Amino acid sequence: MTNNVFSALGHPLRRSVMTLLRKGPRTSGELAEAFDASWPTVSRHLAVLKDADLITAERSGTSIIYRANTSVLEDAAAALLALVGKDNGDDDIKEAAE
């Protein structure tokens, strides 16, 4: 799951979408207007984020409302911090090498 999340966050437009959605839910139209990209391009990026479980989509009448899935973001942040944090497992690596 984490690799999929990091891969999805690899594109600047997708990171910008996540920044917007962290501020609150947005409709697909609001997201499309926020970027200088065609609707099909934005739609493909939304699909990648949704496949990585970073966002959820809910139909409301004729609109689709997207929300950030904060639990997945928190898990990804924790995994990243574990890689760069003070307790990064170096002792475990040294022990395994001995």
Coordinates of N, CA, C and O in Angstrom, one line a residue, residues 26-29 57-66:
R26 N -14.0 19.0 -2.0 CA -14.2 19.8 -3.2 C -15.0 18.9 -4.3 O -14.8 17.7 -4.3
T27 N -15.8 19.6 -5.1 CA -16.5 18.9 -6.1 C -15.5 18.7 -7.3 O -14.4 19.4 -7.4
S28 N -15.8 17.8 -8.2 CA -14.9 17.6 -9.3 C -14.8 18.9 -10.2 O -13.7 19.2 -10.6
G29 N -15.8 19.6 -10.3 CA -15.8 20.9 -11.0 C -14.8 21.9 -10.4 O -14.0 22.6 -11.0
A57 N -14.5 9.4 -3.1 CA -15.4 10.1 -4.0 C -16.8 9.7 -3.6 O -17.1 8.5 -3.5
E58 N -17.7 10.7 -3.5 CA -19.1 10.4 -3.2 C -20.0 11.2 -4.1 O -19.8 12.4 -4.2
R59 N -20.9 10.6 -4.7 CA -21.9 11.3 -5.6 C -22.9 12.0 -4.7 O -23.5 11.5 -3.8
S60 N -23.1 13.3 -5.1 CA -24.2 14.1 -4.4 C -25.0 14.8 -5.5 O -24.5 15.8 -6.0
G61 N -26.1 14.2 -5.8 CA -26.9 14.7 -7.0 C -26.1 14.5 -8.3 O -25.7 13.4 -8.6
T62 N -25.8 15.6 -8.9 CA -25.1 15.5 -10.2 C -23.6 15.7 -10.0 O -22.8 15.7 -11.0
S63 N -23.2 16.0 -8.8 CA -21.8 16.3 -8.5 C -21.1 15.1 -7.8 O -21.7 14.3 -7.2
I64 N -19.8 15.1 -8.0 CA -19.0 14.1 -7.2 C -18.1 14.9 -6.3 O -17.4 15.9 -6.7
I65 N -18.2 14.6 -5.0 CA -17.4 15.3 -4.0 C -16.2 14.4 -3.6 O -16.4 13.3 -3.2
Y66 N -15.1 15.0 -3.7 CA -13.8 14.3 -3.3 C -13.4 14.8 -1.9 O -13.5 16.0 -1.6

